[in-house]
Coordinates of N, CA and C in Angstrom, one line a residue:
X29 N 4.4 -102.8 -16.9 CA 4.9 -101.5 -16.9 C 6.0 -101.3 -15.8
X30 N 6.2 -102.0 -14.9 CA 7.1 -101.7 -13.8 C 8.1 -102.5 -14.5
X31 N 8.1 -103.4 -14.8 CA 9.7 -103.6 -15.7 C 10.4 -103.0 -16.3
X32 N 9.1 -101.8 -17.1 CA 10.2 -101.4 -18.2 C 9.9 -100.2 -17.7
X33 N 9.6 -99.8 -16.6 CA 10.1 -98.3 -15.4 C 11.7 -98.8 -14.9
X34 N 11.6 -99.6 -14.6 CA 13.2 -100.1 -14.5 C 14.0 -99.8 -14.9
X35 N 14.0 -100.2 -16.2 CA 15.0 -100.3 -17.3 C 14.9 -99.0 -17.9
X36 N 14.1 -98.0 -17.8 CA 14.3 -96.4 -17.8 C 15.2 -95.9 -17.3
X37 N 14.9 -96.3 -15.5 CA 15.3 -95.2 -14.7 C 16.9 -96.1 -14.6
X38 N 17.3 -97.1 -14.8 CA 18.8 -98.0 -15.3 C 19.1 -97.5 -15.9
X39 N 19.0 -97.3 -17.4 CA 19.3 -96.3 -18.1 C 19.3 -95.2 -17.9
X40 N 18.7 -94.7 -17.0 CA 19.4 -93.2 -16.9 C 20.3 -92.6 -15.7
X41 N 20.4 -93.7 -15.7 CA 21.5 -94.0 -14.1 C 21.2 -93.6 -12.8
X42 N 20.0 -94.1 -12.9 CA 19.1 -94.0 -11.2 C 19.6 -95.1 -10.6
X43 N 19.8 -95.1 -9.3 CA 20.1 -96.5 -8.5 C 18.3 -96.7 -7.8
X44 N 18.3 -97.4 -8.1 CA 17.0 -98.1 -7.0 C 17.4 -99.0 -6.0
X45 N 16.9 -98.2 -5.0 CA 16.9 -98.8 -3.8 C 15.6 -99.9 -3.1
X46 N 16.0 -101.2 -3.7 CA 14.9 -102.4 -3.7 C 14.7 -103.0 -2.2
X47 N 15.3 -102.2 -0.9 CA 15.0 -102.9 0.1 C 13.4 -102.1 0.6
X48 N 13.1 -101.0 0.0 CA 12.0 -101.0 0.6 C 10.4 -101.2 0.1
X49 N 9.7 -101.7 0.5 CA 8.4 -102.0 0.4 C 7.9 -101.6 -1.0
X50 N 7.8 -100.3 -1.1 CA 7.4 -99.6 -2.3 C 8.0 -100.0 -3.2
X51 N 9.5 -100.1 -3.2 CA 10.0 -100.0 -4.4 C 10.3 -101.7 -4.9
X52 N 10.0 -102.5 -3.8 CA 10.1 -103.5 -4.4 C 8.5 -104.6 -5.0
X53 N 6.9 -103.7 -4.9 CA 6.2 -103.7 -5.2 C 6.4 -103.1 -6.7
X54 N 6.8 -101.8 -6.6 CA 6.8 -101.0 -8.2 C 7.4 -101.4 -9.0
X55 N 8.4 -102.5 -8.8 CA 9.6 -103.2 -9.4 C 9.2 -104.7 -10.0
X56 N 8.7 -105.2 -9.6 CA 8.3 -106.4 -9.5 C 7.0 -106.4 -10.6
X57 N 7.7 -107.2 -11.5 CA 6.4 -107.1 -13.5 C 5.2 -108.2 -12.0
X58 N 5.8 -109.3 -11.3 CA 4.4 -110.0 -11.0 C 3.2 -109.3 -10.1
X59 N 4.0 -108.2 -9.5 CA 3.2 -107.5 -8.7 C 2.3 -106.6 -9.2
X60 N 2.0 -106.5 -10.6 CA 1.6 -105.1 -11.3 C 0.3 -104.6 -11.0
X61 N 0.3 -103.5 -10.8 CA -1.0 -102.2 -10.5 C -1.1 -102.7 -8.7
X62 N 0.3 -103.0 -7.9 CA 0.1 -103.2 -6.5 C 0.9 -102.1 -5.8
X63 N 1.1 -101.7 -4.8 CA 2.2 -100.9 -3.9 C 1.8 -99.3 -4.7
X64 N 3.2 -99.1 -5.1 CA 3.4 -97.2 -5.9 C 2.7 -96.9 -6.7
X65 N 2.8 -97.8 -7.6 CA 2.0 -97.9 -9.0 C -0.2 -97.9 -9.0
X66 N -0.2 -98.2 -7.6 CA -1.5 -98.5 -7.8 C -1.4 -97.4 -6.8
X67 N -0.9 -96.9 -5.7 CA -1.1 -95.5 -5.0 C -1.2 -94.7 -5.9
X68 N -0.7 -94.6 -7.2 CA -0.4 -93.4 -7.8 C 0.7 -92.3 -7.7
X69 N 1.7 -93.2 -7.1 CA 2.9 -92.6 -6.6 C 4.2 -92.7 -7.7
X70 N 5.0 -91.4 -7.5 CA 5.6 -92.0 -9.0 C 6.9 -91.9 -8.5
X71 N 7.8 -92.7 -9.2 CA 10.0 -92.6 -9.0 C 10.2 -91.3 -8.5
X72 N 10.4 -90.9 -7.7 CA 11.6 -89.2 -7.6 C 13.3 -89.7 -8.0
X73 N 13.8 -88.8 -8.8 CA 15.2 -89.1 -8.7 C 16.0 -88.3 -7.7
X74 N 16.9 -89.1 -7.1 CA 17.7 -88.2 -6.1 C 19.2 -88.1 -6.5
X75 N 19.7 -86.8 -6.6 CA 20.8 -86.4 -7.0 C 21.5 -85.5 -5.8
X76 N 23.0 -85.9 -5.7 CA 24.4 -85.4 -5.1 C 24.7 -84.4 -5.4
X77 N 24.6 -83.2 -4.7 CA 24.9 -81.9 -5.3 C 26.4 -81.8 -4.8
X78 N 27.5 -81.3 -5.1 CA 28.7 -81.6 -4.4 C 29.5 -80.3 -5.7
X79 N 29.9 -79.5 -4.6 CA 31.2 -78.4 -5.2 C 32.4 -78.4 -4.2
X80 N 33.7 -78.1 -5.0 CA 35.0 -77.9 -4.6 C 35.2 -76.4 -4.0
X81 N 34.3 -75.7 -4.7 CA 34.2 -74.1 -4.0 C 33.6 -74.2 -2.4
X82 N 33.3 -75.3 -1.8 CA 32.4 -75.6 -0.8 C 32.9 -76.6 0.3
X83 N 33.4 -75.9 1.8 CA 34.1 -77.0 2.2 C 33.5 -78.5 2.2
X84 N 34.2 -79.6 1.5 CA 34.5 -80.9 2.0 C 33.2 -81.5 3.3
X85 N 32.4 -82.5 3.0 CA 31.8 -82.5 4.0 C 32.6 -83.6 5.2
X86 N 32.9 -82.8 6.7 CA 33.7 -82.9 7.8 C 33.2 -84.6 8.0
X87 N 32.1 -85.0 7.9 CA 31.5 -86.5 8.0 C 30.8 -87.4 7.4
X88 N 30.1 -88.0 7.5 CA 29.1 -89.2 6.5 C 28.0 -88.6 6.0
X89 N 28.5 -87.4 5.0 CA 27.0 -86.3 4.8 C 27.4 -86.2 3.5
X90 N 26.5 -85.3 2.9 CA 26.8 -85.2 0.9 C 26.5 -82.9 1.6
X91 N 27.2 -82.7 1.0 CA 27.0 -81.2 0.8 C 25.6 -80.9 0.6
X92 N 24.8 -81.8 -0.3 CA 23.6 -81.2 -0.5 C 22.9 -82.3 -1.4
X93 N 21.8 -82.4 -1.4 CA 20.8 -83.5 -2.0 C 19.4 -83.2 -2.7
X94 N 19.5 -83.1 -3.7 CA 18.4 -82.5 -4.4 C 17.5 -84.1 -4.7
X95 N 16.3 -83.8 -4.4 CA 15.4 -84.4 -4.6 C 13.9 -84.4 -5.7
X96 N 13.4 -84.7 -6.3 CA 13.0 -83.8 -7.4 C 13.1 -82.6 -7.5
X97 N 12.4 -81.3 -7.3 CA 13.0 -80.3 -6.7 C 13.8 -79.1 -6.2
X98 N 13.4 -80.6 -4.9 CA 13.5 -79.6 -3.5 C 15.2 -80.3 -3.6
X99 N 15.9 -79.4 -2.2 CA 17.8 -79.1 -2.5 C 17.7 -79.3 -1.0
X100 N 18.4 -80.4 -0.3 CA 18.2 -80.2 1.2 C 19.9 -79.9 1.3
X101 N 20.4 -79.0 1.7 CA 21.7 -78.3 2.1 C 21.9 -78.6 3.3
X102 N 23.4 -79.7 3.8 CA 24.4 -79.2 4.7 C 24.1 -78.2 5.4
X103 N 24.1 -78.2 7.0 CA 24.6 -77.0 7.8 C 25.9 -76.9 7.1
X104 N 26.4 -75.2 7.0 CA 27.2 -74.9 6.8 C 28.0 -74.2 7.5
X105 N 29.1 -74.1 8.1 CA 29.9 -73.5 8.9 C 30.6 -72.0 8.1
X106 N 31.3 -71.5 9.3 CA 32.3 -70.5 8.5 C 33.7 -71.2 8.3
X107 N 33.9 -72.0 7.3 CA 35.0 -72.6 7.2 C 35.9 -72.2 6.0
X108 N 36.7 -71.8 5.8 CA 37.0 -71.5 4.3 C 37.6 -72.8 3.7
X109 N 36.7 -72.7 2.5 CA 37.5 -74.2 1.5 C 38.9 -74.6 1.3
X110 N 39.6 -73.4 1.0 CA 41.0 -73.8 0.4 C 41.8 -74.2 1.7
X111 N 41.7 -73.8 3.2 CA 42.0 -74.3 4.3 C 41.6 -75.2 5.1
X112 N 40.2 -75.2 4.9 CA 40.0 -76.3 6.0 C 39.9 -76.1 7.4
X113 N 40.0 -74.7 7.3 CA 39.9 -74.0 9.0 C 38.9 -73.0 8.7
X114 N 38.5 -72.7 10.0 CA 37.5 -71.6 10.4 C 37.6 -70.4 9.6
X115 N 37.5 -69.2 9.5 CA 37.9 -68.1 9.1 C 37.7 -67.3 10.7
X116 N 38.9 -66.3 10.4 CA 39.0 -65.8 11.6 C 38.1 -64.4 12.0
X117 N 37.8 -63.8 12.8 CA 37.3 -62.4 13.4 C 35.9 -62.6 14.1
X118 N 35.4 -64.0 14.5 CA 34.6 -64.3 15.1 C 33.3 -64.2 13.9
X119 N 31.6 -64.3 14.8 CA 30.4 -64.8 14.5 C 30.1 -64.3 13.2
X120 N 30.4 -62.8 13.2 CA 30.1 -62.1 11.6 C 30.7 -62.9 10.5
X121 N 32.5 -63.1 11.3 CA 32.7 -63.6 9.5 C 32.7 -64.6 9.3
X122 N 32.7 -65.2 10.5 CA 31.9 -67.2 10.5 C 30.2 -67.2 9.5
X123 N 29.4 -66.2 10.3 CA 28.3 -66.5 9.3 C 28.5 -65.9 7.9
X124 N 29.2 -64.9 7.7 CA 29.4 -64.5 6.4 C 29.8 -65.7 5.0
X125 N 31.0 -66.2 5.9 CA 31.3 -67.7 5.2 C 30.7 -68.9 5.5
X126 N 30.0 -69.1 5.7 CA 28.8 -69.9 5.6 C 28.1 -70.1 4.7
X127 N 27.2 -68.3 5.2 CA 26.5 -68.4 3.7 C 27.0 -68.0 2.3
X128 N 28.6 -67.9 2.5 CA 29.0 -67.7 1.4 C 29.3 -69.3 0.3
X129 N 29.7 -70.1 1.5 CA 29.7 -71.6 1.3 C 28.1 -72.2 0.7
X130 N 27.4 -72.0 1.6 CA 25.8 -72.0 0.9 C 25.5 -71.8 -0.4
X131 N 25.8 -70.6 -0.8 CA 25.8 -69.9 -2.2 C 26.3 -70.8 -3.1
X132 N 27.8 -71.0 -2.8 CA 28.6 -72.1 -3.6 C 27.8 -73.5 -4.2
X133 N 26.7 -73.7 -3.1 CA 26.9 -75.1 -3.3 C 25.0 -74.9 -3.8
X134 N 24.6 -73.7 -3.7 CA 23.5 -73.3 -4.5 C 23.5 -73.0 -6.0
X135 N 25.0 -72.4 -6.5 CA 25.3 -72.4 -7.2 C 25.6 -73.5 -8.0
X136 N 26.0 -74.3 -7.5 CA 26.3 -75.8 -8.3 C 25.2 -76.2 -8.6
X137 N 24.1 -76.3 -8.2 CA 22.3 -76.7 -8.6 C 22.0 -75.4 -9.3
X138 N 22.5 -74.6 -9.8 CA 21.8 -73.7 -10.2 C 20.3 -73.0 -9.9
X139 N 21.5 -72.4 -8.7 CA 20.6 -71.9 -7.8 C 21.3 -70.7 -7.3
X140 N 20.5 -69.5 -6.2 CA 21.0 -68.4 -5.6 C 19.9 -68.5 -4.7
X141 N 20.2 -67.6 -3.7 CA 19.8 -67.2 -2.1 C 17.9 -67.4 -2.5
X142 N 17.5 -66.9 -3.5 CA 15.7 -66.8 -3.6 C 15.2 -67.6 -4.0
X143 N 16.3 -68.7 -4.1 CA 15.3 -70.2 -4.5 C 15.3 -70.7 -2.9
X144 N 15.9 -70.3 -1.6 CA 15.7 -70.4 -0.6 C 14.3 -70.3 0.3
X145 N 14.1 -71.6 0.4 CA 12.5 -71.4 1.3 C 12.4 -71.3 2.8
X146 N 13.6 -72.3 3.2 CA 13.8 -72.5 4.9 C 15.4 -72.8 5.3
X147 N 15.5 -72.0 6.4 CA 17.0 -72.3 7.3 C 16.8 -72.2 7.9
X148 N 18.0 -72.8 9.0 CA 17.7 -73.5 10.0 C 19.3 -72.8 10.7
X149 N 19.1 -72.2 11.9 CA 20.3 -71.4 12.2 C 20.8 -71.9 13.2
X150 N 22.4 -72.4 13.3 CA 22.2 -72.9 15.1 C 23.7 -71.7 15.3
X151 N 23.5 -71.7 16.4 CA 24.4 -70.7 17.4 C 24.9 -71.1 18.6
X152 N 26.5 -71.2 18.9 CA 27.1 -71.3 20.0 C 26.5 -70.7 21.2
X153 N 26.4 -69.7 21.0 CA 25.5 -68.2 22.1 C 24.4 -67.3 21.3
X154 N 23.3 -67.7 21.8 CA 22.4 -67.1 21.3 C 22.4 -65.2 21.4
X155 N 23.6 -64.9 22.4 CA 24.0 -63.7 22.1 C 24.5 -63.0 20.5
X156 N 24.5 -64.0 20.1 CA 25.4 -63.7 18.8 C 24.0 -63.3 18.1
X157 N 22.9 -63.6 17.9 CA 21.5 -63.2 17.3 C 22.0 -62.3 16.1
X158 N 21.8 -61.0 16.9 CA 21.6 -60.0 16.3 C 23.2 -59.8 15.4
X159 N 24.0 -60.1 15.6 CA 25.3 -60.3 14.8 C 24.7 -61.1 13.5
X160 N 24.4 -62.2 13.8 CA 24.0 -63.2 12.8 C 23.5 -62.2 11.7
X161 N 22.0 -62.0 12.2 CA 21.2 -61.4 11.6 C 21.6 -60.4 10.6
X162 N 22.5 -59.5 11.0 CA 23.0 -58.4 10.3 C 24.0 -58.8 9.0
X163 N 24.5 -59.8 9.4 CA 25.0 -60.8 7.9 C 24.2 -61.1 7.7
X164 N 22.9 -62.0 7.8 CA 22.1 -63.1 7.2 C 21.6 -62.3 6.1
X165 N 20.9 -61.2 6.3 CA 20.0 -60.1 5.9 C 20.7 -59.4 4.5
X166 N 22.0 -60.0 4.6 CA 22.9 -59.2 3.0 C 23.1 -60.0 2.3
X167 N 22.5 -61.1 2.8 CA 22.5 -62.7 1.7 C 21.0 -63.0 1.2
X168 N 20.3 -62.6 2.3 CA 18.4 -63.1 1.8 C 17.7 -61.5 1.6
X169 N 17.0 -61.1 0.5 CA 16.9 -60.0 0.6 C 15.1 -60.0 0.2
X170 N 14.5 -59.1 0.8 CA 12.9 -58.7 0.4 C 12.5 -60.1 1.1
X171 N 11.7 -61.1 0.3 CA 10.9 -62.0 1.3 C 11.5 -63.0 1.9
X172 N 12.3 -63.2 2.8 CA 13.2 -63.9 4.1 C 12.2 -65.0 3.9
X173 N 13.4 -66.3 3.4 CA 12.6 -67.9 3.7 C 12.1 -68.0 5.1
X174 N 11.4 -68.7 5.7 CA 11.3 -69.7 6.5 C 12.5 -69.8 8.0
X175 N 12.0 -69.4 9.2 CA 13.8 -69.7 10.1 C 13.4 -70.3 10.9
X176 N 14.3 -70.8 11.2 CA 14.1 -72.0 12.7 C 15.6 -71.6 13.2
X177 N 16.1 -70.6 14.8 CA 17.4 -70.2 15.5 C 17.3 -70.9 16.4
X178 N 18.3 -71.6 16.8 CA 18.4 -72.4 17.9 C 20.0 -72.0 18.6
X179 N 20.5 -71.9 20.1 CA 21.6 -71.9 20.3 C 21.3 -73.4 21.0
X180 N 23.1 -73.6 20.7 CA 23.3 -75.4 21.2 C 24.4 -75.5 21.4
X181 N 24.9 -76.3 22.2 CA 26.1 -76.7 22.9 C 27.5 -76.4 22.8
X182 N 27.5 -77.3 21.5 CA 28.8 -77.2 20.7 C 28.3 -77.4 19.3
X183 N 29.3 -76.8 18.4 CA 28.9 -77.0 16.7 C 30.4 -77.7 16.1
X184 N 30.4 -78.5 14.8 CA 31.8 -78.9 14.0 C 33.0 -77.8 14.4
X185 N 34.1 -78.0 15.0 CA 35.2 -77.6 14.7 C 35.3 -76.6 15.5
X186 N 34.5 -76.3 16.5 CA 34.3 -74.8 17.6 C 33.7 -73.8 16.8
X187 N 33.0 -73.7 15.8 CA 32.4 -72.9 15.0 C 31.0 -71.9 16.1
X188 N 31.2 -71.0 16.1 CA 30.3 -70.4 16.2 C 28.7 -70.3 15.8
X189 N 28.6 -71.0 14.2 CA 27.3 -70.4 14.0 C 27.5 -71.7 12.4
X190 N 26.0 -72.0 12.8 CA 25.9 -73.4 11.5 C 24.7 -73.2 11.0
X191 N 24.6 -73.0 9.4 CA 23.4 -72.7 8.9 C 23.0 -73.4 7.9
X192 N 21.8 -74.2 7.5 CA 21.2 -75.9 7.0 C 20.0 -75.0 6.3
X193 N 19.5 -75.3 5.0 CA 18.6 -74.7 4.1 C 18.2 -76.0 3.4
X194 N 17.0 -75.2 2.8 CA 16.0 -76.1 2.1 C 16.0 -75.2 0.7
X195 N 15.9 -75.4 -0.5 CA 15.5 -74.8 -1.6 C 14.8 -75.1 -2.3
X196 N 14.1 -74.8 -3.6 CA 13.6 -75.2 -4.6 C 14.3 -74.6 -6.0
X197 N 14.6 -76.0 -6.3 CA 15.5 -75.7 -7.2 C 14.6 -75.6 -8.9
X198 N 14.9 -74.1 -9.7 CA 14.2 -74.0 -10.6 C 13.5 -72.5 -10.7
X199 N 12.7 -72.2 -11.3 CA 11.9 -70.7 -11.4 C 11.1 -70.7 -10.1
X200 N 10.9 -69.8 -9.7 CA 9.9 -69.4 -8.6 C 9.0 -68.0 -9.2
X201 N 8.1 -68.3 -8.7 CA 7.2 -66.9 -8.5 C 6.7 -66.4 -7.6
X202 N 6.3 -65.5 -7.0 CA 6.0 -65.3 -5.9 C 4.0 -64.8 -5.8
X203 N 3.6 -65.2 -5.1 CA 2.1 -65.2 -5.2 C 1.6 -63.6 -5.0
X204 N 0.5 -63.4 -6.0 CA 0.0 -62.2 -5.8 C -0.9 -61.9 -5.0
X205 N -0.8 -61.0 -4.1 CA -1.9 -60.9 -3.1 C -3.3 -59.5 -3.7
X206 N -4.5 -60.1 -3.6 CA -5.1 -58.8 -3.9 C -5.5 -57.7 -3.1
X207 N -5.9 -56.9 -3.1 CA -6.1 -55.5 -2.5 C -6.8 -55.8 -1.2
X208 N -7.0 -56.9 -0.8 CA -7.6 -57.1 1.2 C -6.2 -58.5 1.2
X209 N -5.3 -58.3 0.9 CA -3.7 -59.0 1.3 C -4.0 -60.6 1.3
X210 N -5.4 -60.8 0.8 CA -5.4 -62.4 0.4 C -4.6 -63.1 -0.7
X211 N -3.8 -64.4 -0.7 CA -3.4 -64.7 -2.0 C -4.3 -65.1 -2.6

Protein backbone atom coordinates (compact mmCIF):
# COMPACT_ATOMS: atom_id res chain seq x y z
CA UNK A 1 0.00 0.00 0.00
CA UNK A 2 2.66 2.58 0.73
CA UNK A 3 4.01 2.25 -2.78
CA UNK A 4 1.15 2.84 -4.51
CA UNK A 5 0.31 5.99 -1.85
CA UNK A 6 3.30 7.24 -3.58
CA UNK A 7 2.59 7.04 -6.88
CA UNK A 8 -0.91 8.83 -5.96
CA UNK A 9 0.33 11.59 -4.21
CA UNK A 10 3.32 11.81 -7.52
CA UNK A 11 0.79 12.01 -9.53
CA UNK A 12 -0.87 14.53 -8.11
CA UNK A 13 2.06 16.60 -7.65
CA UNK A 14 2.76 16.34 -3.95
CA UNK A 15 6.44 16.54 -3.25
CA UNK A 16 7.31 14.14 -0.38
CA UNK A 17 9.58 15.07 1.85
CA UNK A 18 11.58 11.50 2.57
CA UNK A 19 14.08 12.88 5.08
CA UNK A 20 11.87 12.39 7.89
CA UNK A 21 11.17 9.39 9.92
CA UNK A 22 7.55 9.03 9.06
CA UNK A 23 7.60 9.57 5.80
CA UNK A 24 10.30 7.41 5.07
CA UNK A 25 8.62 4.44 7.03
CA UNK A 26 5.10 5.22 5.05
CA UNK A 27 7.12 5.12 1.83
CA UNK A 28 9.05 2.21 2.06
CA UNK A 29 6.65 -1.19 0.36
CA UNK A 30 9.44 -3.24 2.85
CA UNK A 31 8.37 -1.44 5.78
CA UNK A 32 4.54 -2.04 5.46
CA UNK A 33 1.92 -1.55 8.36
CA UNK A 34 5.25 0.23 10.26
CA UNK A 35 5.68 4.19 11.23
CA UNK A 36 2.24 6.41 9.72
CA UNK A 37 0.56 3.68 8.27
CA UNK A 38 0.43 1.61 11.39
CA UNK A 39 -0.21 4.95 13.71
CA UNK A 40 -2.98 5.54 11.63
CA UNK A 41 -1.77 8.68 10.40
CA UNK A 42 -2.54 9.83 7.08
CA UNK A 43 -0.44 12.28 3.99
CA UNK A 44 -1.67 16.05 4.56
CA UNK A 45 -1.02 17.98 1.42
CA UNK A 46 0.66 21.28 1.73
CA UNK A 47 0.02 24.02 -0.64
CA UNK A 48 1.61 27.75 -1.50
CA UNK A 49 -0.91 30.22 -1.32
CA UNK A 50 0.70 33.25 -3.08
CA UNK A 51 -1.12 36.56 -4.72
CA UNK A 52 0.22 39.57 -6.76
CA UNK A 53 -2.66 41.73 -5.07
CA UNK A 54 -0.39 41.02 -1.82
CA UNK A 55 2.90 42.45 -1.04
CA UNK A 56 5.85 40.14 -2.25
CA UNK A 57 7.16 38.31 0.70
CA UNK A 58 10.30 40.88 2.05
CA UNK A 59 12.20 37.28 2.97
CA UNK A 60 12.60 33.38 2.94
CA UNK A 61 8.74 33.16 3.70
CA UNK A 62 5.63 32.02 1.26
CA UNK A 63 2.64 34.63 1.85
CA UNK A 64 0.70 31.95 3.19
CA UNK A 65 0.57 27.94 3.54
CA UNK A 66 -2.32 26.06 3.60
CA UNK A 67 -2.18 22.82 5.10
CA UNK A 68 -5.11 20.40 4.82
CA UNK A 69 -7.32 22.93 5.98
CA UNK A 70 -5.88 25.12 8.08
CA UNK A 71 -4.10 28.62 6.02
CA UNK A 72 -1.12 29.80 8.25
CA UNK A 73 -0.75 33.61 6.86
CA UNK A 74 2.35 35.86 6.79
CA UNK A 75 2.50 38.74 9.24
CA UNK A 76 1.29 41.33 7.22
CA UNK A 77 2.42 44.81 7.21
CA UNK A 78 0.80 48.14 5.90
CA UNK A 79 2.70 47.96 2.74
CA UNK A 80 0.99 48.72 -0.48
CA UNK A 81 1.70 46.11 -3.28
CA UNK A 82 2.08 48.20 -6.35
CA UNK A 83 4.94 50.24 -4.33
CA UNK A 84 6.64 48.33 -2.18
CA UNK A 85 6.54 51.02 0.55
CA UNK A 86 4.63 51.61 3.58
CA UNK A 87 1.37 53.50 3.07
CA UNK A 88 1.46 56.80 4.56
CA UNK A 89 -0.73 58.60 7.65
CA UNK A 90 0.65 56.35 10.34
CA UNK A 91 -0.84 53.07 12.66
CA UNK A 92 -4.61 53.33 11.25
CA UNK A 93 -3.67 53.19 7.66
CA UNK A 94 -0.72 50.79 8.23
CA UNK A 95 -3.19 48.49 9.96
CA UNK A 96 -5.86 49.17 7.52
CA UNK A 97 -3.47 47.84 4.73
CA UNK A 98 -2.53 45.02 6.26
CA UNK A 99 -5.52 43.70 6.75
CA UNK A 100 -6.44 44.69 3.59
CA UNK A 101 -3.29 42.64 2.30
CA UNK A 102 -4.61 39.76 4.54
CA UNK A 103 -7.91 39.67 2.68
CA UNK A 104 -5.98 39.49 -0.64
CA UNK A 105 -4.23 36.65 0.17
CA UNK A 106 -7.46 35.16 1.93
CA UNK A 107 -8.95 35.67 -1.01
CA UNK A 108 -6.64 33.66 -3.15
CA UNK A 109 -7.59 30.40 -0.93
CA UNK A 110 -10.94 31.30 -1.03
CA UNK A 111 -11.37 32.67 1.82
CA UNK A 112 -12.65 36.10 3.84
CA UNK A 113 -12.03 37.62 7.30
CA UNK A 114 -14.71 34.50 9.06
CA UNK A 115 -12.82 31.75 8.07
CA UNK A 116 -10.38 33.58 10.58
CA UNK A 117 -9.77 31.71 13.80
CA UNK A 118 -6.46 33.40 15.36
CA UNK A 119 -4.15 36.56 14.92
CA UNK A 120 -1.52 37.45 16.19
CA UNK A 121 -0.89 41.34 16.40
CA UNK A 122 2.54 42.90 16.88
CA UNK A 123 2.98 46.72 17.50
CA UNK A 124 5.84 49.20 17.52
CA UNK A 125 4.06 51.05 20.63
CA UNK A 126 1.63 49.42 22.40
CA UNK A 127 0.15 52.87 22.51
CA UNK A 128 -1.17 52.40 19.26
CA UNK A 129 -3.73 49.59 20.88
CA UNK A 130 -6.75 51.22 20.77
CA UNK A 131 -5.93 52.74 17.15
CA UNK A 132 -5.36 49.28 16.00
CA UNK A 133 -8.37 48.01 17.35
CA UNK A 134 -10.69 50.58 15.83
CA UNK A 135 -9.47 49.31 12.22
CA UNK A 136 -9.20 45.70 13.22
CA UNK A 137 -12.92 45.64 14.28
CA UNK A 138 -14.12 46.84 10.53
CA UNK A 139 -12.38 43.80 9.14
CA UNK A 140 -13.51 41.00 11.90
CA UNK A 141 -17.10 41.47 12.62
CA UNK A 142 -19.66 39.62 15.41
CA UNK A 143 -17.39 36.63 16.79
CA UNK A 144 -13.60 38.06 16.82
CA UNK A 145 -11.06 35.00 16.15
CA UNK A 146 -8.65 34.26 18.72
CA UNK A 147 -5.69 37.35 19.59
CA UNK A 148 -2.48 37.25 20.86
CA UNK A 149 -1.02 41.75 20.98
CA UNK A 150 2.27 41.97 21.61
CA UNK A 151 4.42 45.41 21.25
CA UNK A 152 8.15 44.69 20.04
CA UNK A 153 11.07 46.34 19.17
CA UNK A 154 11.27 46.86 15.62
CA UNK A 155 9.02 45.36 12.77
CA UNK A 156 9.91 44.84 8.56
CA UNK A 157 10.62 48.16 7.06
CA UNK A 158 9.83 50.59 10.24
CA UNK A 159 6.22 49.50 10.04
CA UNK A 160 4.26 50.21 12.82
CA UNK A 161 1.91 47.31 13.22
CA UNK A 162 2.29 43.52 11.78
CA UNK A 163 -0.63 41.16 11.70
CA UNK A 164 -0.04 36.85 11.20
CA UNK A 165 -3.50 34.69 11.08
CA UNK A 166 -4.48 31.36 11.15
CA UNK A 167 -7.67 30.19 9.10
CA UNK A 168 -9.75 27.48 8.10
CA UNK A 169 -10.13 27.30 4.90
CA UNK A 170 -13.70 26.06 3.61
CA UNK A 171 -17.46 26.27 5.31
CA UNK A 172 -17.70 27.02 8.88
CA UNK A 173 -20.48 26.95 11.29
CA UNK A 174 -20.70 28.28 14.26
CA UNK A 175 -21.83 26.06 17.33
CA UNK A 176 -25.11 26.40 18.92
CA UNK A 177 -25.39 27.14 22.36
CA UNK A 178 -28.57 26.10 24.37
CA UNK A 179 -30.64 28.08 26.67
CA UNK A 180 -27.95 27.75 30.08
CA UNK A 181 -25.01 29.05 27.15
CA UNK A 182 -23.55 25.43 26.96
CA UNK A 183 -22.44 24.25 23.41
Amino acid sequence: MPGKLLRVFLRAGCKVQSSTKAAQFSLDPQRRGVGTEAAGMATLVKKIIHTAKAPAAVGPYSQAVLVDRTMYIAGQIGMDPSSGQLVPGGVKEQTKQALKNMGEILKAAYCDYGNVVKTTVLMADMKDFDDVNEIYKQFFKGDFPARAAYQVAALPKGARVEIEAVAISGPLCDAQRDTKGNL
